[in-house]
């Protein structure tokens, strides 16, 4: 789910669904025929998995910014997977506590592996190890039931965050409101790090201004490309040399959008990355980090300015891209994305069957049909 960096993103920043959905699908298939969870069971377990991830991240102020130390899905995603699976398997309260404790011992991956082939393993391991933690708890393995508490002198889950202040949760009742009800999830329009979506929309905006100005997009008229972006080292990559580096490069995505008028699946092919005209554009990029442009997916913006040889300059800016939780994709756009991705591996009739199943998930008698 994460190998193309095309999965959903939440705030505080993590990729919530990829860490839990495969575990729930596996658990649904694993259970014997007479105990298969129905669609409502599946949806509730999914929400529990998201809820645990979101609550844990809200306990840390550090988690609200673009991460520097641990890749969030490898941390909260592992516990989310354990919680979701434990819920689907109907583990007892004590077993659920042990599942989270076991998962905490299996969690964590460093951000240094961002923009490499190892990064997708973080999400794959999160869903796999969370499932494993729940299965072990169900078979009697124990762990520290206070793993999520902040105990002085004893690092539990607090080991992952420099600031960690857990809060007790009220018992769910009729008035319980899931985090997913309060905040939407961001769905990407193209397969790259979420931060790239701001600079691409800004670049497309200024590209239109440039075409109106010059009649066509003529790179030779451009002296400097100025990017105003937040400080975040692992996505500030002036000359990416691989597919994964390109997916994590403000510079590459801005220049690809300027040159092609879009960013899509083909933008990250070897031939596209190493084009001479693209490399020439990358050589014109200068980066600035305005103090008001913070590394936070809820507050950041992207700005792309073209400084021309004529002395004129044109600027495009984006503070909320299409697909952000403040500006969510329409169902039509989501279905278009799903059909496009699924068409590489499934025939059309199976794609439409999945869409129908998901649309009616709450009425599904056996969620393993997914």
CSV table of C-alpha atoms in Angstrom, one decimal:
chain,number,residue,atom,x,y,z
A,1,UNK,CA,0.0,0.0,0.0
A,2,UNK,CA,2.9,2.4,0.5
A,3,UNK,CA,5.5,1.4,-2.2
A,4,UNK,CA,4.2,4.2,-4.5
A,5,UNK,CA,3.6,6.7,-1.7
A,6,UNK,CA,0.1,6.9,-3.0
A,7,UNK,CA,-1.8,6.0,0.3
A,8,UNK,CA,-3.9,8.3,2.5
A,9,UNK,CA,-2.5,10.7,5.0
A,10,UNK,CA,-3.8,12.1,8.3
A,11,UNK,CA,-2.9,14.9,10.7
A,12,UNK,CA,-1.0,14.6,12.9
A,13,UNK,CA,1.0,13.0,10.1
A,14,UNK,CA,0.7,9.3,9.4
A,15,UNK,CA,-0.6,6.9,6.8
A,16,UNK,CA,-3.4,5.4,8.7
A,17,UNK,CA,-5.2,2.9,6.4
A,18,UNK,CA,-2.2,1.0,5.1
A,19,UNK,CA,-1.2,0.0,8.6
A,20,UNK,CA,-4.5,-1.7,9.4
A,21,UNK,CA,-6.5,-2.6,6.3
A,22,UNK,CA,-4.3,-5.6,5.2
A,23,UNK,CA,-4.3,-7.0,8.8
A,24,UNK,CA,-8.1,-6.8,8.9
A,25,UNK,CA,-8.4,-8.5,5.5
A,26,UNK,CA,-6.0,-11.3,6.7
A,27,UNK,CA,-7.9,-11.8,10.0
A,28,UNK,CA,-11.2,-11.9,8.1
A,29,UNK,CA,-9.9,-14.6,5.8
A,30,UNK,CA,-8.3,-16.5,8.7
A,31,UNK,CA,-11.3,-17.0,10.9
A,32,UNK,CA,-13.4,-20.1,10.4
A,33,UNK,CA,-16.6,-19.9,8.3
A,34,UNK,CA,-19.0,-19.9,11.1
A,35,UNK,CA,-17.3,-16.9,12.8
A,36,UNK,CA,-16.6,-14.6,9.9
A,37,UNK,CA,-17.0,-10.9,10.9
A,38,UNK,CA,-19.7,-9.0,8.9
A,39,UNK,CA,-19.2,-5.6,7.3
A,40,UNK,CA,-20.2,-3.6,10.4
A,41,UNK,CA,-17.7,-5.6,12.5
A,42,UNK,CA,-15.0,-4.8,9.9
A,43,UNK,CA,-15.9,-1.1,9.8
A,44,UNK,CA,-15.9,-0.8,13.6
A,45,UNK,CA,-12.5,-2.6,13.8
A,46,UNK,CA,-11.1,-0.3,11.1
A,47,UNK,CA,-12.3,2.8,13.0
A,48,UNK,CA,-10.8,1.4,16.2
A,49,UNK,CA,-7.4,1.1,14.4
A,50,UNK,CA,-7.6,4.7,13.2
A,51,UNK,CA,-8.8,5.9,16.5
A,52,UNK,CA,-5.8,4.4,18.4
A,53,UNK,CA,-3.4,5.9,15.9
A,54,UNK,CA,-4.9,9.3,16.1
A,55,UNK,CA,-5.3,9.4,19.9
A,56,UNK,CA,-1.6,8.4,20.4
A,57,UNK,CA,-0.4,11.1,18.0
A,58,UNK,CA,-2.5,13.7,19.7
A,59,UNK,CA,-0.7,12.9,22.9
A,60,UNK,CA,2.5,14.4,21.4
A,61,UNK,CA,3.1,18.0,20.2
A,62,UNK,CA,6.1,16.7,18.2
A,63,UNK,CA,3.8,14.5,16.2
A,64,UNK,CA,1.9,17.5,14.8
A,65,UNK,CA,4.9,18.4,12.6
A,66,UNK,CA,6.5,16.6,9.7
A,67,UNK,CA,8.5,13.9,11.4
A,68,UNK,CA,12.2,14.0,12.0
A,69,UNK,CA,13.0,10.8,14.0
A,70,UNK,CA,10.6,7.9,13.6
A,71,UNK,CA,8.3,7.2,10.6
A,72,UNK,CA,4.8,7.5,12.2
A,73,UNK,CA,3.2,4.5,10.5
A,74,UNK,CA,5.9,2.3,11.9
A,75,UNK,CA,5.1,3.6,15.4
A,76,UNK,CA,1.4,4.3,15.8
A,77,UNK,CA,0.5,2.1,12.8
A,78,UNK,CA,1.8,-1.0,14.5
A,79,UNK,CA,-0.4,-0.3,17.6
A,80,UNK,CA,-3.3,0.6,15.3
A,81,UNK,CA,-3.0,-2.7,13.5
A,82,UNK,CA,-2.9,-4.6,16.9
A,83,UNK,CA,-5.9,-2.7,18.2
A,84,UNK,CA,-8.0,-3.2,15.0
A,85,UNK,CA,-7.1,-6.9,14.8
A,86,UNK,CA,-7.8,-7.4,18.5
A,87,UNK,CA,-11.2,-5.8,18.0
A,88,UNK,CA,-12.1,-8.0,15.0
A,89,UNK,CA,-11.0,-11.1,16.9
A,90,UNK,CA,-13.1,-10.1,19.9
A,91,UNK,CA,-10.2,-10.3,22.4
A,92,UNK,CA,-10.9,-9.6,26.0
A,93,UNK,CA,-9.9,-6.2,27.6
A,94,UNK,CA,-6.9,-7.7,29.2
A,95,UNK,CA,-5.8,-9.4,25.9
A,96,UNK,CA,-6.2,-6.0,24.1
A,97,UNK,CA,-3.9,-4.4,26.6
A,98,UNK,CA,-1.3,-7.1,26.1
A,99,UNK,CA,-1.7,-6.8,22.3
A,100,UNK,CA,-0.8,-3.1,22.5
A,101,UNK,CA,2.1,-3.9,24.8
A,102,UNK,CA,3.5,-6.5,22.5
A,103,UNK,CA,3.0,-4.2,19.5
A,104,UNK,CA,5.0,-1.4,21.2
A,105,UNK,CA,8.0,-3.8,21.4
A,106,UNK,CA,7.7,-4.4,17.6
A,107,UNK,CA,7.3,-0.7,16.6
A,108,UNK,CA,9.6,2.0,15.2
A,109,UNK,CA,11.6,2.7,12.1
A,110,UNK,CA,13.9,5.7,11.5
A,111,UNK,CA,13.2,8.5,9.1
A,112,UNK,CA,16.6,8.1,7.5
A,113,UNK,CA,15.2,5.3,5.3
A,114,UNK,CA,12.7,7.7,3.7
A,115,UNK,CA,13.1,8.0,-0.1
A,116,UNK,CA,14.5,4.4,-0.2
A,117,UNK,CA,13.0,1.1,-1.0
A,118,UNK,CA,13.1,0.3,2.7
A,119,UNK,CA,10.5,2.9,3.6
A,120,UNK,CA,7.5,0.9,2.3
A,121,UNK,CA,8.6,-1.9,4.7
A,122,UNK,CA,7.7,0.4,7.6
A,123,UNK,CA,4.0,0.2,6.7
A,124,UNK,CA,4.1,-3.4,5.7
A,125,UNK,CA,5.8,-4.3,9.0
A,126,UNK,CA,3.3,-2.2,10.9
A,127,UNK,CA,0.3,-4.1,9.6
A,128,UNK,CA,2.0,-7.5,9.8
A,129,UNK,CA,3.5,-7.0,13.3
A,130,UNK,CA,0.3,-5.5,14.7
A,131,UNK,CA,-1.6,-8.6,13.5
A,132,UNK,CA,1.0,-10.8,15.0
A,133,UNK,CA,0.8,-9.0,18.4
A,134,UNK,CA,-2.9,-9.5,18.5
A,135,UNK,CA,-2.6,-13.2,17.7
A,136,UNK,CA,0.1,-13.7,20.3
A,137,UNK,CA,-2.1,-11.9,22.9
A,138,UNK,CA,-5.0,-14.1,22.0
A,139,UNK,CA,-2.8,-17.1,22.6
A,140,UNK,CA,-1.8,-15.9,26.1
A,141,UNK,CA,1.3,-13.9,25.7
A,142,UNK,CA,1.5,-11.0,28.2
A,143,UNK,CA,3.1,-7.6,28.1
A,144,UNK,CA,3.1,-4.5,30.3
A,145,UNK,CA,-0.5,-3.3,30.5
A,146,UNK,CA,0.7,0.2,31.3
A,147,UNK,CA,2.8,0.5,28.2
A,148,UNK,CA,0.9,3.6,27.0
A,149,UNK,CA,1.2,5.4,30.4
A,150,UNK,CA,3.8,8.0,31.1
A,151,UNK,CA,5.7,6.4,34.0
A,152,UNK,CA,8.7,8.4,35.2
A,153,UNK,CA,12.0,6.5,34.9
A,154,UNK,CA,10.4,3.8,32.7
A,155,UNK,CA,10.1,4.4,29.0
A,156,UNK,CA,7.0,2.8,27.4
A,157,UNK,CA,5.4,4.3,24.3
A,158,UNK,CA,6.9,7.6,25.4
A,159,UNK,CA,10.3,6.3,24.0
A,160,UNK,CA,9.1,7.3,20.5
A,161,UNK,CA,8.3,11.0,21.3
A,162,UNK,CA,10.3,13.7,23.0
A,163,UNK,CA,7.1,15.1,24.4
A,164,UNK,CA,4.4,12.6,25.4
A,165,UNK,CA,1.4,13.4,27.5
A,166,UNK,CA,-1.2,10.7,27.4
A,167,UNK,CA,-4.8,11.4,28.5
A,168,UNK,CA,-7.4,9.0,29.8
A,169,UNK,CA,-10.2,8.2,27.4
A,170,UNK,CA,-13.8,8.2,28.5
A,171,UNK,CA,-15.6,4.9,28.1
A,172,UNK,CA,-17.4,4.7,24.7
A,173,UNK,CA,-21.1,5.3,24.9
A,174,UNK,CA,-23.9,6.6,22.7
A,175,UNK,CA,-22.3,10.0,22.4
A,176,UNK,CA,-18.8,8.7,21.5
A,177,UNK,CA,-17.4,10.5,18.5
A,178,UNK,CA,-14.6,8.9,16.5
A,179,UNK,CA,-11.7,11.1,15.3
A,180,UNK,CA,-12.6,10.2,11.8
A,181,UNK,CA,-16.0,12.0,12.2
A,182,UNK,CA,-14.2,15.2,13.2
A,183,UNK,CA,-11.5,15.3,10.5
A,184,UNK,CA,-11.3,13.9,7.0
A,185,UNK,CA,-8.3,12.1,5.6
A,186,UNK,CA,-6.1,13.4,2.7
A,187,UNK,CA,-6.1,11.4,-0.5
A,188,UNK,CA,-3.3,12.0,-2.9
A,189,UNK,CA,-3.8,12.8,-6.6
A,190,UNK,CA,-0.4,11.6,-7.6
A,191,UNK,CA,2.0,9.1,-6.1
A,192,UNK,CA,4.5,11.2,-4.0
A,193,UNK,CA,5.1,12.4,-0.5
A,194,UNK,CA,2.2,14.6,0.7
A,195,UNK,CA,4.3,17.7,0.9
A,196,UNK,CA,4.8,17.6,-2.9
A,197,UNK,CA,1.1,18.3,-3.5
A,198,UNK,CA,1.5,21.9,-2.3
A,199,UNK,CA,4.4,22.7,-4.6
A,200,UNK,CA,2.8,20.9,-7.6
A,201,UNK,CA,-0.4,22.9,-7.3
A,202,UNK,CA,1.6,26.1,-6.9
A,203,UNK,CA,3.8,25.2,-9.9
A,204,UNK,CA,0.7,24.4,-12.1
A,205,UNK,CA,-0.7,27.8,-11.1
A,206,UNK,CA,2.4,29.7,-12.1
A,207,UNK,CA,2.7,27.6,-15.3
A,208,UNK,CA,-0.7,28.9,-16.4
A,209,UNK,CA,0.4,32.5,-15.7
A,210,UNK,CA,3.6,31.9,-17.7
A,211,UNK,CA,1.7,30.5,-20.7
A,212,UNK,CA,-0.6,33.5,-20.7
A,213,UNK,CA,2.5,35.7,-20.5
A,214,UNK,CA,4.7,34.0,-23.1
A,215,UNK,CA,2.2,32.1,-25.2
A,216,UNK,CA,3.8,28.7,-24.4
A,217,UNK,CA,6.0,27.2,-21.7
A,218,UNK,CA,9.6,28.2,-22.7
A,219,UNK,CA,12.2,27.2,-20.1
A,220,UNK,CA,14.8,29.3,-21.8
A,221,UNK,CA,13.0,32.5,-20.7
A,222,UNK,CA,13.4,31.4,-17.0
A,223,UNK,CA,16.4,32.6,-15.1
A,224,UNK,CA,15.5,31.3,-11.6
A,225,UNK,CA,12.8,29.1,-10.1
A,226,UNK,CA,12.3,30.1,-6.5
A,227,UNK,CA,10.7,27.6,-4.1
A,228,UNK,CA,9.4,28.8,-0.8
A,229,UNK,CA,8.9,25.6,1.3
A,230,UNK,CA,9.1,24.6,5.0
A,231,UNK,CA,12.3,23.2,6.4
A,232,UNK,CA,12.3,19.4,6.1
A,233,UNK,CA,15.6,17.8,5.1
A,234,UNK,CA,14.4,14.4,3.8
A,235,UNK,CA,12.1,16.0,1.2
A,236,UNK,CA,14.6,18.8,0.2
A,237,UNK,CA,16.4,16.9,-2.6
A,238,UNK,CA,17.9,19.2,-5.3
A,239,UNK,CA,18.9,16.4,-7.8
A,240,UNK,CA,17.1,13.1,-7.1
A,241,UNK,CA,18.6,10.1,-8.9
A,242,UNK,CA,16.0,7.4,-8.2
A,243,UNK,CA,12.2,6.9,-8.3
A,244,UNK,CA,11.9,7.0,-4.5
A,245,UNK,CA,14.1,10.1,-4.2
A,246,UNK,CA,12.0,11.8,-6.8
A,247,UNK,CA,8.8,11.1,-4.9
A,248,UNK,CA,10.5,12.9,-1.9
A,249,UNK,CA,11.8,16.0,-3.7
A,250,UNK,CA,10.2,19.4,-3.6
A,251,UNK,CA,12.5,20.5,-6.5
A,252,UNK,CA,11.7,17.5,-8.8
A,253,UNK,CA,7.9,17.7,-8.4
A,254,UNK,CA,7.8,21.5,-8.9
A,255,UNK,CA,10.0,21.2,-12.1
A,256,UNK,CA,8.1,18.1,-13.4
A,257,UNK,CA,4.8,20.0,-13.0
A,258,UNK,CA,6.2,23.1,-14.8
A,259,UNK,CA,7.6,21.1,-17.7
A,260,UNK,CA,4.7,18.7,-18.2
A,261,UNK,CA,1.7,20.5,-16.9
A,262,UNK,CA,1.0,17.5,-14.6
A,263,UNK,CA,2.5,15.0,-12.3
A,264,UNK,CA,1.4,11.3,-12.5
A,265,UNK,CA,2.5,7.7,-12.6
A,266,UNK,CA,4.8,8.3,-15.5
A,267,UNK,CA,6.6,11.2,-13.8
A,268,UNK,CA,8.7,8.9,-11.7
A,269,UNK,CA,10.0,6.5,-14.4
A,270,UNK,CA,13.7,6.4,-14.9
A,271,UNK,CA,13.5,8.1,-18.3
A,272,UNK,CA,11.4,10.9,-16.9
A,273,UNK,CA,13.7,11.5,-14.0
A,274,UNK,CA,16.8,11.8,-16.1
A,275,UNK,CA,15.5,13.9,-18.9
A,276,UNK,CA,18.0,16.6,-19.9
A,277,UNK,CA,15.4,19.4,-20.0
A,278,UNK,CA,14.2,18.5,-16.5
A,279,UNK,CA,17.8,18.5,-15.2
A,280,UNK,CA,18.3,21.9,-16.7
A,281,UNK,CA,15.2,23.2,-14.8
A,282,UNK,CA,16.4,21.7,-11.6
A,283,UNK,CA,19.7,23.6,-12.0
A,284,UNK,CA,17.7,26.9,-11.9
A,285,UNK,CA,16.0,26.1,-8.6
A,286,UNK,CA,16.7,28.2,-5.5
A,287,UNK,CA,15.1,27.3,-2.1
A,288,UNK,CA,13.9,29.6,0.6
A,289,UNK,CA,12.4,28.8,4.0
A,290,UNK,CA,10.1,31.6,5.1
A,291,UNK,CA,9.6,31.7,8.9
A,292,UNK,CA,5.8,31.5,8.5
A,293,UNK,CA,6.0,28.4,6.4
A,294,UNK,CA,6.1,25.7,9.1
A,295,UNK,CA,6.7,22.0,8.6
A,296,UNK,CA,3.1,21.0,9.5
A,297,UNK,CA,0.6,19.5,7.1
A,298,UNK,CA,-2.2,21.6,8.5
A,299,UNK,CA,-0.3,25.0,8.3
A,300,UNK,CA,2.3,24.8,5.5
A,301,UNK,CA,2.1,26.3,2.0
A,302,UNK,CA,4.0,25.9,-1.3
A,303,UNK,CA,5.1,28.9,-3.4
A,304,UNK,CA,6.8,28.8,-6.8
A,305,UNK,CA,8.1,32.0,-8.4
A,306,UNK,CA,9.5,32.2,-11.9
A,307,UNK,CA,12.1,35.0,-12.2
A,308,UNK,CA,12.5,35.7,-15.9
A,309,UNK,CA,15.5,37.0,-17.9
A,310,UNK,CA,13.2,40.0,-18.9
A,311,UNK,CA,13.2,41.1,-15.3
A,312,UNK,CA,9.5,40.1,-14.8
A,313,UNK,CA,8.5,37.5,-12.2
A,314,UNK,CA,5.4,35.3,-11.9
A,315,UNK,CA,4.2,33.6,-8.7
A,316,UNK,CA,1.9,30.7,-7.8
A,317,UNK,CA,1.0,29.8,-4.3
A,318,UNK,CA,-1.0,26.9,-2.7
A,319,UNK,CA,-2.1,26.6,0.9
A,320,UNK,CA,-4.7,23.8,0.4
A,321,UNK,CA,-4.3,21.4,-2.4
A,322,UNK,CA,-7.2,19.4,-3.9
A,323,UNK,CA,-7.3,16.2,-1.8
A,324,UNK,CA,-6.3,17.8,1.5
A,325,UNK,CA,-8.7,17.2,4.4
A,326,UNK,CA,-9.8,20.8,4.1
A,327,UNK,CA,-10.5,20.3,0.4
A,328,UNK,CA,-11.3,16.5,0.1
A,329,UNK,CA,-11.5,14.6,-3.2
A,330,UNK,CA,-15.0,14.1,-4.5
A,331,UNK,CA,-16.3,10.5,-4.6
A,332,UNK,CA,-15.9,10.7,-8.4
A,333,UNK,CA,-12.2,11.6,-8.1
A,334,UNK,CA,-11.7,8.8,-5.6
A,335,UNK,CA,-13.3,6.3,-7.9
A,336,UNK,CA,-11.3,7.5,-10.8
A,337,UNK,CA,-8.1,7.0,-8.8
A,338,UNK,CA,-9.1,3.6,-7.6
A,339,UNK,CA,-10.1,2.4,-11.1
A,340,UNK,CA,-6.8,3.7,-12.6
A,341,UNK,CA,-4.7,1.9,-10.0
A,342,UNK,CA,-6.7,-1.3,-9.9
A,343,UNK,CA,-6.7,-1.6,-13.7
A,344,UNK,CA,-3.0,-2.6,-13.6
A,345,UNK,CA,-3.8,-5.8,-11.7
A,346,UNK,CA,-7.5,-6.5,-12.0
A,347,UNK,CA,-10.0,-6.9,-14.8
A,348,UNK,CA,-12.8,-4.4,-15.0
A,349,UNK,CA,-15.6,-6.6,-13.7
A,350,UNK,CA,-13.6,-7.3,-10.5
A,351,UNK,CA,-12.9,-3.6,-10.0
A,352,UNK,CA,-16.6,-2.8,-10.2
A,353,UNK,CA,-17.4,-5.7,-7.9
A,354,UNK,CA,-15.0,-4.3,-5.3
A,355,UNK,CA,-16.6,-0.8,-5.6
A,356,UNK,CA,-20.0,-2.3,-5.1
A,357,UNK,CA,-18.9,-4.3,-2.0
A,358,UNK,CA,-17.3,-1.3,-0.4
A,359,UNK,CA,-20.3,0.9,-1.1
A,360,UNK,CA,-22.5,-1.6,0.7
A,361,UNK,CA,-20.0,-2.7,3.4
A,362,UNK,CA,-22.3,-2.1,6.3
A,363,UNK,CA,-24.7,-4.7,4.8
A,364,UNK,CA,-22.1,-7.3,4.0
A,365,UNK,CA,-22.7,-10.6,5.9
A,366,UNK,CA,-19.1,-11.8,5.4
A,367,UNK,CA,-16.3,-9.3,5.2
A,368,UNK,CA,-13.8,-11.9,4.0
A,369,UNK,CA,-15.5,-11.4,0.6
A,370,UNK,CA,-13.4,-8.3,0.3
